[in-house]
Backbone as numpy.savetxt, mean C-alpha at the origin, in Angstrom:
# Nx Ny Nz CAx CAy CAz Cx Cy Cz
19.97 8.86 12.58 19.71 7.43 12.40 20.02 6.68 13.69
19.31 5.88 14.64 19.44 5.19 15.55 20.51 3.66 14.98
21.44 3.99 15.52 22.59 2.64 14.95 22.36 1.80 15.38
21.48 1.96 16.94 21.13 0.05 17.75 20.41 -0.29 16.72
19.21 0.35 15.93 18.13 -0.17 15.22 19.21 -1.27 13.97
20.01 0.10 13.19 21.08 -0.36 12.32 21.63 -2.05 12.67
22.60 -1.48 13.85 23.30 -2.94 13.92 22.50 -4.14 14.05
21.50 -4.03 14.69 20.26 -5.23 15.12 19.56 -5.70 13.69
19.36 -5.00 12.79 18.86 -5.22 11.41 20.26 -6.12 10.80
21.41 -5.34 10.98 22.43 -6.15 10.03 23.05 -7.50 10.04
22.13 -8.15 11.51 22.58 -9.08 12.04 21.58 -9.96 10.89
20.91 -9.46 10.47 19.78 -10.87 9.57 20.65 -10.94 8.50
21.68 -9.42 7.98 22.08 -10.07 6.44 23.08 -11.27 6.91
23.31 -12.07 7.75 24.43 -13.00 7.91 23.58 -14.49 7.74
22.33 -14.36 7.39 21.17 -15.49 6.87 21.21 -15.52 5.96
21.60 -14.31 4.96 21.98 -14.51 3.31 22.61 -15.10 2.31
23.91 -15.31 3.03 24.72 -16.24 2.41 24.10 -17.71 2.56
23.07 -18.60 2.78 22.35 -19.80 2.48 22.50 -20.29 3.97
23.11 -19.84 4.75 23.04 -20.82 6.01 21.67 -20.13 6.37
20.93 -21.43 6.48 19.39 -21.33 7.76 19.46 -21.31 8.93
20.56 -21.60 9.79 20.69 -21.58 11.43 22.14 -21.33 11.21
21.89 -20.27 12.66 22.98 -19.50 12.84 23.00 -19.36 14.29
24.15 -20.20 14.96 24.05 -20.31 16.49 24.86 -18.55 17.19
24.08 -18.08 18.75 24.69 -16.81 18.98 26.10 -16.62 18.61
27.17 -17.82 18.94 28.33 -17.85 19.05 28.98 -17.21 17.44
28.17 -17.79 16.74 28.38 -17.76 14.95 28.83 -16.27 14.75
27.05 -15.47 15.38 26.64 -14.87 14.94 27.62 -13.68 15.36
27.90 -13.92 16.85 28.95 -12.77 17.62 30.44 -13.27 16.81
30.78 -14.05 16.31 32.29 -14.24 15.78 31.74 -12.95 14.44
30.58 -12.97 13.57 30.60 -12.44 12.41 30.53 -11.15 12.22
29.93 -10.00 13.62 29.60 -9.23 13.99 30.57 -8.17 14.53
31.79 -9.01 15.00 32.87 -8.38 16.10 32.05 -7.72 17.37
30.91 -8.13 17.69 30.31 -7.07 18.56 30.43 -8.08 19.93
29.98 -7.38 21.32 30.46 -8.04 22.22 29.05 -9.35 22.40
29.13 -10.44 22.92 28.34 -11.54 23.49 26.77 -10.96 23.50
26.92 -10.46 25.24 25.68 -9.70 25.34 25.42 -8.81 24.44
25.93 -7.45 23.81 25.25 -6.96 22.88 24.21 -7.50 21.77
24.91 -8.67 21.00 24.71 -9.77 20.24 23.24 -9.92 20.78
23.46 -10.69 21.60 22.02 -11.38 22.58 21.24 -10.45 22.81
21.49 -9.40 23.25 20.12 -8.17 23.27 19.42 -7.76 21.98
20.08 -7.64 21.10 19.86 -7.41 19.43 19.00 -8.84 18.90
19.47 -10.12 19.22 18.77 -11.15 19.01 17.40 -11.37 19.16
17.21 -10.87 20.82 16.35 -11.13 21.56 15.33 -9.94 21.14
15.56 -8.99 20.91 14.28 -7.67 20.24 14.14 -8.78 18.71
15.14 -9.17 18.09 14.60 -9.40 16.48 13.68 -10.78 16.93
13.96 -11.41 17.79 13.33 -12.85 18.04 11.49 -11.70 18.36
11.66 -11.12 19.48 10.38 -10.37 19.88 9.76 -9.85 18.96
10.19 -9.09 18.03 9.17 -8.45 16.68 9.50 -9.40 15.82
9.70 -11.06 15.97 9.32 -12.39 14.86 10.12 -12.05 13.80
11.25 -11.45 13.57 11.93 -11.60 12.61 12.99 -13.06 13.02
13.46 -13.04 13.81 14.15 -14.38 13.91 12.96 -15.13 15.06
13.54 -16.29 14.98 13.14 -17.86 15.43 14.07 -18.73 16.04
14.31 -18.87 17.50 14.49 -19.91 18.07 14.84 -21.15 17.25
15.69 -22.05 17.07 15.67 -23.11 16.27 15.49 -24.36 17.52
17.10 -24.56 18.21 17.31 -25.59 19.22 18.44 -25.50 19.67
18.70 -25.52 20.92 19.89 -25.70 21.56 20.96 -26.18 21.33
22.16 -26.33 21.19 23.20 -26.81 20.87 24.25 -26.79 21.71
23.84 -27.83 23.03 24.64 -27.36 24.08 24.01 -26.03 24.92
25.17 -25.28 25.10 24.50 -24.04 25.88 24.50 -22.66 24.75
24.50 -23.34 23.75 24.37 -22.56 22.14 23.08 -22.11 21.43
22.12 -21.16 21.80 21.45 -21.36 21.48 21.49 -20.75 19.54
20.48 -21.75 18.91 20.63 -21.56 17.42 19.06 -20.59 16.76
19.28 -19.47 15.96 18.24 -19.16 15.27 18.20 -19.20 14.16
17.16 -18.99 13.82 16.90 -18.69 11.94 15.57 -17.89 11.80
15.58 -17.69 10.93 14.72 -16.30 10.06 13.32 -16.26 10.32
12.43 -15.76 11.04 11.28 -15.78 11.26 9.57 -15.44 10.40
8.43 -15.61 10.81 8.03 -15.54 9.90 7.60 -13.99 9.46
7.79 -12.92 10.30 7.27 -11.97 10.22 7.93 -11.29 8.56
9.34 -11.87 8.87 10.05 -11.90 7.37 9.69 -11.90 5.99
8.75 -13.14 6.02 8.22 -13.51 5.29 6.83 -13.01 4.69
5.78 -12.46 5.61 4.83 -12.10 5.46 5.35 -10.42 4.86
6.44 -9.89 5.40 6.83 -8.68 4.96 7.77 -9.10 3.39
7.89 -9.89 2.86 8.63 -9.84 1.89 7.36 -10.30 1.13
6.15 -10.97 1.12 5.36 -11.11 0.66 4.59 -9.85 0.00
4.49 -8.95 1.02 3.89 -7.48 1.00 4.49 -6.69 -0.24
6.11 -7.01 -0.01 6.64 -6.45 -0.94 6.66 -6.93 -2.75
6.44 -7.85 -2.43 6.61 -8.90 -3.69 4.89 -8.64 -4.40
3.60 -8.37 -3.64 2.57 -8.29 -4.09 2.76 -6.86 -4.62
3.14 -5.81 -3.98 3.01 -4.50 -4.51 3.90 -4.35 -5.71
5.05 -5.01 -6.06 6.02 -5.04 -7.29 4.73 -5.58 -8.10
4.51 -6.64 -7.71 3.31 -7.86 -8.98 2.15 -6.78 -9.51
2.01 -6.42 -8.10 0.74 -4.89 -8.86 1.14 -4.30 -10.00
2.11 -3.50 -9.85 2.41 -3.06 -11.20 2.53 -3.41 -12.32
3.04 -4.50 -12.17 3.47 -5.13 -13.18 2.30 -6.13 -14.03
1.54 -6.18 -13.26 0.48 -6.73 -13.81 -0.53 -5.65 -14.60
-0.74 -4.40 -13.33 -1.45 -3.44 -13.95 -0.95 -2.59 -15.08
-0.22 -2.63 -15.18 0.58 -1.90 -16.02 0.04 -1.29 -17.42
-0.25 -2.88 -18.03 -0.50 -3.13 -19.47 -2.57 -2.54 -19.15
-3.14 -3.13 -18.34 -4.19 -2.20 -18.63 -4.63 -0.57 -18.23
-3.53 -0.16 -16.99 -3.60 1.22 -17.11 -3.47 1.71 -18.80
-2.39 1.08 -19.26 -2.09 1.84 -21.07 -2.99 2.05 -21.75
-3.66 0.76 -21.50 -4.50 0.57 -22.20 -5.85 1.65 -22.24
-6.35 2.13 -20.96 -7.35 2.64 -20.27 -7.02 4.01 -20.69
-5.50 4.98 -20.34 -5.53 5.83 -20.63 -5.74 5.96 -21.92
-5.30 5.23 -23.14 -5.11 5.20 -24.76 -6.67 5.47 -24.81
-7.34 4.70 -23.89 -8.68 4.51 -24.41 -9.79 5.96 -24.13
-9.66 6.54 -23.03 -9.68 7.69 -22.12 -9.47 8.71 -22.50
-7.87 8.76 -22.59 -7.29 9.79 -22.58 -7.32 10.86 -21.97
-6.86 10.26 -20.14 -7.23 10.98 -18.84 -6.08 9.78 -18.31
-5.32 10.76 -17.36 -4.72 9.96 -16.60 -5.28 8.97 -15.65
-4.29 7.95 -15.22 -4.66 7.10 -15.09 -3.82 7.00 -13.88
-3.82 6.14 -12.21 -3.44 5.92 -11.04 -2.93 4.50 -10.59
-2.25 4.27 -9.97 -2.54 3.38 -9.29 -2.12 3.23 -8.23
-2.41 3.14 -6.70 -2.76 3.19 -5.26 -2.61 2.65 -4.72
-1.81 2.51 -3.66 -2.10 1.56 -2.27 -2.28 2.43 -1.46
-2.28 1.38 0.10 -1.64 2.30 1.32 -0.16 1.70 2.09
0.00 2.61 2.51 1.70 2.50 2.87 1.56 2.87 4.70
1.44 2.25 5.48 1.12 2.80 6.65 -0.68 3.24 6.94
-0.16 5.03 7.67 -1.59 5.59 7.24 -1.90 6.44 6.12
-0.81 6.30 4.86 -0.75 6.85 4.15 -1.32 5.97 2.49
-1.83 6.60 1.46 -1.81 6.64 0.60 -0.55 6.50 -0.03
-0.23 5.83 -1.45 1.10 5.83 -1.95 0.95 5.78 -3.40
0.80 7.05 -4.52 0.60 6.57 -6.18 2.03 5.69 -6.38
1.85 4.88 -6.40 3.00 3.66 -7.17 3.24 3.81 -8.57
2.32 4.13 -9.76 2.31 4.00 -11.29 1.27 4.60 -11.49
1.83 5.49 -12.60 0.99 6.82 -13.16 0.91 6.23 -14.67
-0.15 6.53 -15.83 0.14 6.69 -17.09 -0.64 7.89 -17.19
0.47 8.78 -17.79 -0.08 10.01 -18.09 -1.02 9.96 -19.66
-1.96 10.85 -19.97 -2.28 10.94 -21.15 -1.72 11.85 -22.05
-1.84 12.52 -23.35 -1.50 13.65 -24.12 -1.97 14.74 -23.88
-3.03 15.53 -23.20 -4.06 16.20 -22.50 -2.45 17.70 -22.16
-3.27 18.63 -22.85 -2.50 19.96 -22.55 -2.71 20.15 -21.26
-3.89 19.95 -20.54 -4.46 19.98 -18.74 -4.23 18.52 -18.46
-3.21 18.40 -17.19 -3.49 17.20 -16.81 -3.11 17.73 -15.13
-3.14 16.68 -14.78 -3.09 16.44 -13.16 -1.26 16.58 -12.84
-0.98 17.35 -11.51 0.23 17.10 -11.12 0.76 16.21 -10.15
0.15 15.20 -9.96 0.91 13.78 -9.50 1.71 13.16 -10.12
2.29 12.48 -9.19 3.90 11.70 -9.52 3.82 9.82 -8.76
4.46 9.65 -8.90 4.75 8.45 -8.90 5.95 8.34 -7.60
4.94 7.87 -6.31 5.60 8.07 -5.27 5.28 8.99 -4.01
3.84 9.90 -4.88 3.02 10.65 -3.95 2.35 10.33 -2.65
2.42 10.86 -2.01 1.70 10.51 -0.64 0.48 11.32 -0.14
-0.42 10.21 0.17 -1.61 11.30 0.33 -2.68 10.93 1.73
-2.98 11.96 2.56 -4.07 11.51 3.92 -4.84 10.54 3.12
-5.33 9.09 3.83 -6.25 8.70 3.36 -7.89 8.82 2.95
-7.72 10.42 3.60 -9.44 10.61 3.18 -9.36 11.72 2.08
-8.13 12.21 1.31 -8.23 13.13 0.42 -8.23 12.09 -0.58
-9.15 12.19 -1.99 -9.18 12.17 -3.17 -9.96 10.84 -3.44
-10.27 10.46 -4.46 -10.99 9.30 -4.61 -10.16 7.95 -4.58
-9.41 7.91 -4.53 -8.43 6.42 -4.34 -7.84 6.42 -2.56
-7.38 7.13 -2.50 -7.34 6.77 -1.07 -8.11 6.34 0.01
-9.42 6.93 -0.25 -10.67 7.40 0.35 -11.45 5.61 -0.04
-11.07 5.13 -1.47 -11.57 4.00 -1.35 -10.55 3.00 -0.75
-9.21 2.86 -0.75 -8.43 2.40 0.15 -9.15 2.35 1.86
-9.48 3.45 1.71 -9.94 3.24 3.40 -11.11 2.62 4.02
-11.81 2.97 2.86 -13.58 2.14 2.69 -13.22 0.77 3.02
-12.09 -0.25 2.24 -12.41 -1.39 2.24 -11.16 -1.89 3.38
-10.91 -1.07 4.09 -9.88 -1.77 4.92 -10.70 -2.98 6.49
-10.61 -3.70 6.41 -11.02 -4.32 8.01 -11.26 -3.54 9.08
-12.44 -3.87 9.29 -12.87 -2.55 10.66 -12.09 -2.21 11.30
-11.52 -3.56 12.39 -10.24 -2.90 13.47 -8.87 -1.88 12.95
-8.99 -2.04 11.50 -7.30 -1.58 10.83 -8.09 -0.34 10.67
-9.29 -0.08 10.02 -10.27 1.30 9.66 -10.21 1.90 10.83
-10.47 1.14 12.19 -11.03 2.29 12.97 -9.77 3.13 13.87
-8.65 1.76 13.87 -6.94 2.58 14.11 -6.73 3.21 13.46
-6.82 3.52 12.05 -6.25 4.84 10.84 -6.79 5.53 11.25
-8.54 5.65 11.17 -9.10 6.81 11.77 -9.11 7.53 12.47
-8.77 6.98 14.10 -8.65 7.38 15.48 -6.79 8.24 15.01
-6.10 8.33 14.25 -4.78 8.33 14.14 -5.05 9.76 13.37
-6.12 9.91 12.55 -6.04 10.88 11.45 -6.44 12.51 12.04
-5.83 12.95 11.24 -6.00 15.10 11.63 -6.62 15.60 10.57
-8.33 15.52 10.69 -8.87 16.04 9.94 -9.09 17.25 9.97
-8.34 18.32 11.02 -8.17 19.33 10.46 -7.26 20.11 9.74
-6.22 18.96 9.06 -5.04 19.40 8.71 -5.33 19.85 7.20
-6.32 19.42 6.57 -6.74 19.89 5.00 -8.11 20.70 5.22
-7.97 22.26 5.10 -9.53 22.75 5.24 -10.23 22.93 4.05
-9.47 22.13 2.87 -10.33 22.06 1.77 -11.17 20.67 1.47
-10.96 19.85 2.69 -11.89 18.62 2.48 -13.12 18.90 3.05
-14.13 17.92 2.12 -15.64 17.82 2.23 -15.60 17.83 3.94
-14.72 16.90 4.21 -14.88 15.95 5.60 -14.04 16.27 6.52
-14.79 16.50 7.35 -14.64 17.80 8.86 -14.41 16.96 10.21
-15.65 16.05 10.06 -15.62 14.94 11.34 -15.44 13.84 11.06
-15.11 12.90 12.53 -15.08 11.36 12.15 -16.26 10.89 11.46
-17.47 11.08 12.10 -18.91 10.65 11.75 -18.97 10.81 10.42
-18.32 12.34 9.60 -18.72 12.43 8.51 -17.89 11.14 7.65
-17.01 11.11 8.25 -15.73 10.46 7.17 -16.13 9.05 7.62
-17.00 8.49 8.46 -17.24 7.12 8.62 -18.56 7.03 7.52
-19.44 8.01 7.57 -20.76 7.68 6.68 -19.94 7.81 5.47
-18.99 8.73 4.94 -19.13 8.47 3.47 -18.21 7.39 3.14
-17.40 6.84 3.72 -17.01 5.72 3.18 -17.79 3.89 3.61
-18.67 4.50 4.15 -19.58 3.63 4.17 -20.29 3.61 2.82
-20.62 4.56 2.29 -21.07 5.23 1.25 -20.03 4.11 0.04
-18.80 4.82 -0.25 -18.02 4.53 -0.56 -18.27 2.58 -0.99
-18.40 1.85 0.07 -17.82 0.47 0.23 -19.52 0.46 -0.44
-20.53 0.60 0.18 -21.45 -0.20 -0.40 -22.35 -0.12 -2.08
-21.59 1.40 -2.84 -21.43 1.42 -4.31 -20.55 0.75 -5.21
-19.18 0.53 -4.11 -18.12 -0.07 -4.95 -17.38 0.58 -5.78
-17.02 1.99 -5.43 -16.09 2.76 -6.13 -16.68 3.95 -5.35
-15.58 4.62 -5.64 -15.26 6.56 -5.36 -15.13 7.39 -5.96
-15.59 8.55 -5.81 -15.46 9.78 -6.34 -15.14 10.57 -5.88
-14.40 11.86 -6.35 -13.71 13.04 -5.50 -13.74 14.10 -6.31
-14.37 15.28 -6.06 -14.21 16.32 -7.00 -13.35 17.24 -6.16
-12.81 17.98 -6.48 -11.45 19.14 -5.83 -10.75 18.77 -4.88
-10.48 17.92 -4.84 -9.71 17.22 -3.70 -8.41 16.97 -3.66
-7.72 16.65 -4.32 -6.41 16.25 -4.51 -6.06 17.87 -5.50
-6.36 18.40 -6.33 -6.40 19.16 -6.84 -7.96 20.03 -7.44
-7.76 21.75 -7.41 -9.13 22.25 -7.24 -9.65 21.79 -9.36
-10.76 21.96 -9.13 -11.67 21.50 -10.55 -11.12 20.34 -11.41
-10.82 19.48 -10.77 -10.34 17.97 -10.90 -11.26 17.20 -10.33
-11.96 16.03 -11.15 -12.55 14.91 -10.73 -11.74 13.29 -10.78
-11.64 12.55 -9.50 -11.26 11.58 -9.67 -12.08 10.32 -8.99
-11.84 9.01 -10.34 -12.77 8.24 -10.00 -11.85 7.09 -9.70
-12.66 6.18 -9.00 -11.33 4.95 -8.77 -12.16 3.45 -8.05
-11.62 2.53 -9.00 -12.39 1.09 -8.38 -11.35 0.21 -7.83
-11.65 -0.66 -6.79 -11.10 -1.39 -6.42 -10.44 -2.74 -7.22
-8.79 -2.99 -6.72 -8.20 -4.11 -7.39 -8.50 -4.86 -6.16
-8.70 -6.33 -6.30 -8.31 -7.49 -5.70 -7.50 -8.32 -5.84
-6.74 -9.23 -4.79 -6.52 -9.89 -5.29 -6.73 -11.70 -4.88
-6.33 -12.65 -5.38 -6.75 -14.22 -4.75 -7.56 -14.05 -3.99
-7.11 -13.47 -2.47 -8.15 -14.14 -1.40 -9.65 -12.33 -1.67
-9.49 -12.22 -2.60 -10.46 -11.08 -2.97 -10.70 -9.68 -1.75
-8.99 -9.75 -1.41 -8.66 -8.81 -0.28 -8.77 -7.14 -1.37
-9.19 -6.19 -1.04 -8.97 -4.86 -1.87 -7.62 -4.45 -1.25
-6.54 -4.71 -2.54 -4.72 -4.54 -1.91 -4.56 -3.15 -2.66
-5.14 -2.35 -3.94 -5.31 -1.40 -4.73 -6.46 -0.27 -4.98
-6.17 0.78 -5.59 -6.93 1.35 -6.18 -6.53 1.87 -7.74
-7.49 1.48 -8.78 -7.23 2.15 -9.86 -8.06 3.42 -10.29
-7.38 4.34 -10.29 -7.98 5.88 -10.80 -7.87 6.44 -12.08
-8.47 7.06 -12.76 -8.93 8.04 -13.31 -9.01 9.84 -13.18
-8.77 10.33 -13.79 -8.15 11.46 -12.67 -7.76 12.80 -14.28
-9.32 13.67 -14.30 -9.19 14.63 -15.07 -9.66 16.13 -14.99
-9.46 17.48 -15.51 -10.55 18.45 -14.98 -11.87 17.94 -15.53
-12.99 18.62 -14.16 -13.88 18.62 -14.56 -14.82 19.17 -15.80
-13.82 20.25 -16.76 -14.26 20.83 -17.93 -14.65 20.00 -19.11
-13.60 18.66 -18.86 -13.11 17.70 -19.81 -14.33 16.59 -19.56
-14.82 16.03 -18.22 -15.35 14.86 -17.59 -17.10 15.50 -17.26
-17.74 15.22 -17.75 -19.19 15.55 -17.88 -19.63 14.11 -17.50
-21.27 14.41 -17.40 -22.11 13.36 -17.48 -21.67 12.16 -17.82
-21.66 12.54 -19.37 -21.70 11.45 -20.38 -20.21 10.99 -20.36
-19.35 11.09 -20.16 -18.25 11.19 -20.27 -17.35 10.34 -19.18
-18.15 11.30 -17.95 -17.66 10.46 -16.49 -18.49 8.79 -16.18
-19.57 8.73 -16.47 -20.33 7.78 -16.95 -19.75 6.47 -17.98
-18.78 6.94 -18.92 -17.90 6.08 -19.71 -16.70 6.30 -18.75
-16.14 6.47 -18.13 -14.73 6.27 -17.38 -15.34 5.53 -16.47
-16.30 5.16 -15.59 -16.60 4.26 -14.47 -16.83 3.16 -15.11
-17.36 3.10 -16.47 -17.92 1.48 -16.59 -16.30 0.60 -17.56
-15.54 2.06 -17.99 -14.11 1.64 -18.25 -13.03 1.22 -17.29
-13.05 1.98 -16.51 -12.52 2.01 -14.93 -12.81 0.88 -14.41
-13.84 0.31 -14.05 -14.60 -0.85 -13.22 -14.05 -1.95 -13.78
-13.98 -2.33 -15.26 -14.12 -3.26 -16.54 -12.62 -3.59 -16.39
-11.24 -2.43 -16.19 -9.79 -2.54 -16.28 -9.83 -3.66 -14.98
-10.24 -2.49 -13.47 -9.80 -3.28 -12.09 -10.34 -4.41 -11.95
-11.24 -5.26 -12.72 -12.21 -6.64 -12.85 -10.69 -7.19 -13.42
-10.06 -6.81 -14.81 -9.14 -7.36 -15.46 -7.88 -7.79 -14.63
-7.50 -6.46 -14.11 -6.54 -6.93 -13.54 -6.36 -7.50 -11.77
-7.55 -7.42 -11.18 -7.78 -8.46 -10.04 -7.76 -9.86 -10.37
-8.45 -10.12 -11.68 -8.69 -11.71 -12.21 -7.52 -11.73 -12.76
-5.97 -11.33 -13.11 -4.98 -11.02 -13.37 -4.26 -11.57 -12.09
-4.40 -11.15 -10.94 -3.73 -11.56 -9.28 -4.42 -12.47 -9.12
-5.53 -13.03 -9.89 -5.77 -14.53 -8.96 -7.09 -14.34 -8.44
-8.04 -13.19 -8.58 -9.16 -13.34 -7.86 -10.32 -13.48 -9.35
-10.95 -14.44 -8.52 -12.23 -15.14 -9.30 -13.54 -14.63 -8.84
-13.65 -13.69 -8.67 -14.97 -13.01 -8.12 -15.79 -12.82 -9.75
């Protein structure tokens, strides 16, 4: 564990107790650490926008909590609300199904299952809650990546080792740019053996307010079970939940 990182982080819990400005002098009495140390630790949290400059006080200078803070506690506060919102219609979906059921973000360049509802199904899928997955394996990740903003799409991409899974469809960049092109302009994904072999998984996009895609909700059964007719009723069930619970976060699409 790097302790500069440590001590430089522990300097924000002294914003907790309700004071909003906190001059260096404060901050080095609360710390026991020396002046300059203090001030070097300040000066990186001021640089990556966790703290803020307030105003001088004399030759005192005063900070408080920045916004990068904020936009990161936001992040966190939307992905709790996900669940908790989705929750009640994953239940619902699997009850209705009776095929497990997903739900997705991304975490970095990673995939992240957040909330599983399992079904009764003697065959089911071995995911967990907390899984991590390349973003081009399986049908939820893969649509995670479809709808990300070009510049953020084309940094994951340039970042990714597509030869690290030799059981994916997708070999090259080119390939993995056409199919999630693919991907974005149907409006949902599909994945057969991917995350696991003779497993199909399907998955539509959540939104939310500003009709950003922050989720994926999946579906996720063997293919023995999921036919035609079958997989055909999980997409227009599937589609019908993530409509619910986007207009649930606030988006009016």
């Amino acid at each position: 564990m790097n302790q500069s990182v440590v001590k430089a982080l522990k300097l924000l819990d002294f914003f907790l107790d309700g004071q909003t400005e906190l001059t260096l002098s404060e901050i080095t009495e609360k710390s026991g650490m020396p002046k300059p140390t203090v001030f070097r630790f300040l000066s990186s949290l001021e640089a990556c926008g966790m703290l803020m400059k307030s105003r001088n006080t004399g030759h005192d200078v005063r900070y408080r909590l920045g916004l990068k803070l904020l936009q990161l506690g936001n992040v966190v506060a939307e992905q709790l609300e996900i669940r908790t919102v989705a929750k009640p219609w994953m239940q619902a979906l699997c009850e209705e199904l009776n095929e497990d059921v997903h739900l997705v973000i991304l975490d970095g360049d990673e995939a992240v299952y957040i909330e599983k509802i399992e079904s009764n199904q003697k065959v089911r899928l071995h995911t967990r809650v907390g899984k991590r997955s390349s973003v081009y394996i399986g049908s939820g990740p893969k649509l995670l990546l479809a709808f990300l903003p070009a510049e953020q799409q084309n940094g994951l991409i340039s970042r990714i080792k597509l030869e690290d899974n030799a059981d994916s469809l997708i070999q090259s960049e080119e390939a993995l740019y056409k199919h999630i092109e693919q991907i974005k302009a149907q409006g949902y994904s599909i994945s057969l053996g991917e995350q696991e072999r003779e497993t199909i998984g399907i998955s539509y996009p959540i939104r939310d307010h500003s009709k950003n895609v922050i989720a994926a909700l999946s579906v996720s059964g063997p293919v023995s079970r999921i036919d035609g007719h079958v997989q055909d009723e999980i997409q227009v069930k599937t589609r019908e939940a993530a409509l619910n619970i986007s207009k649930a976060l606030g988006c009016m699409e």
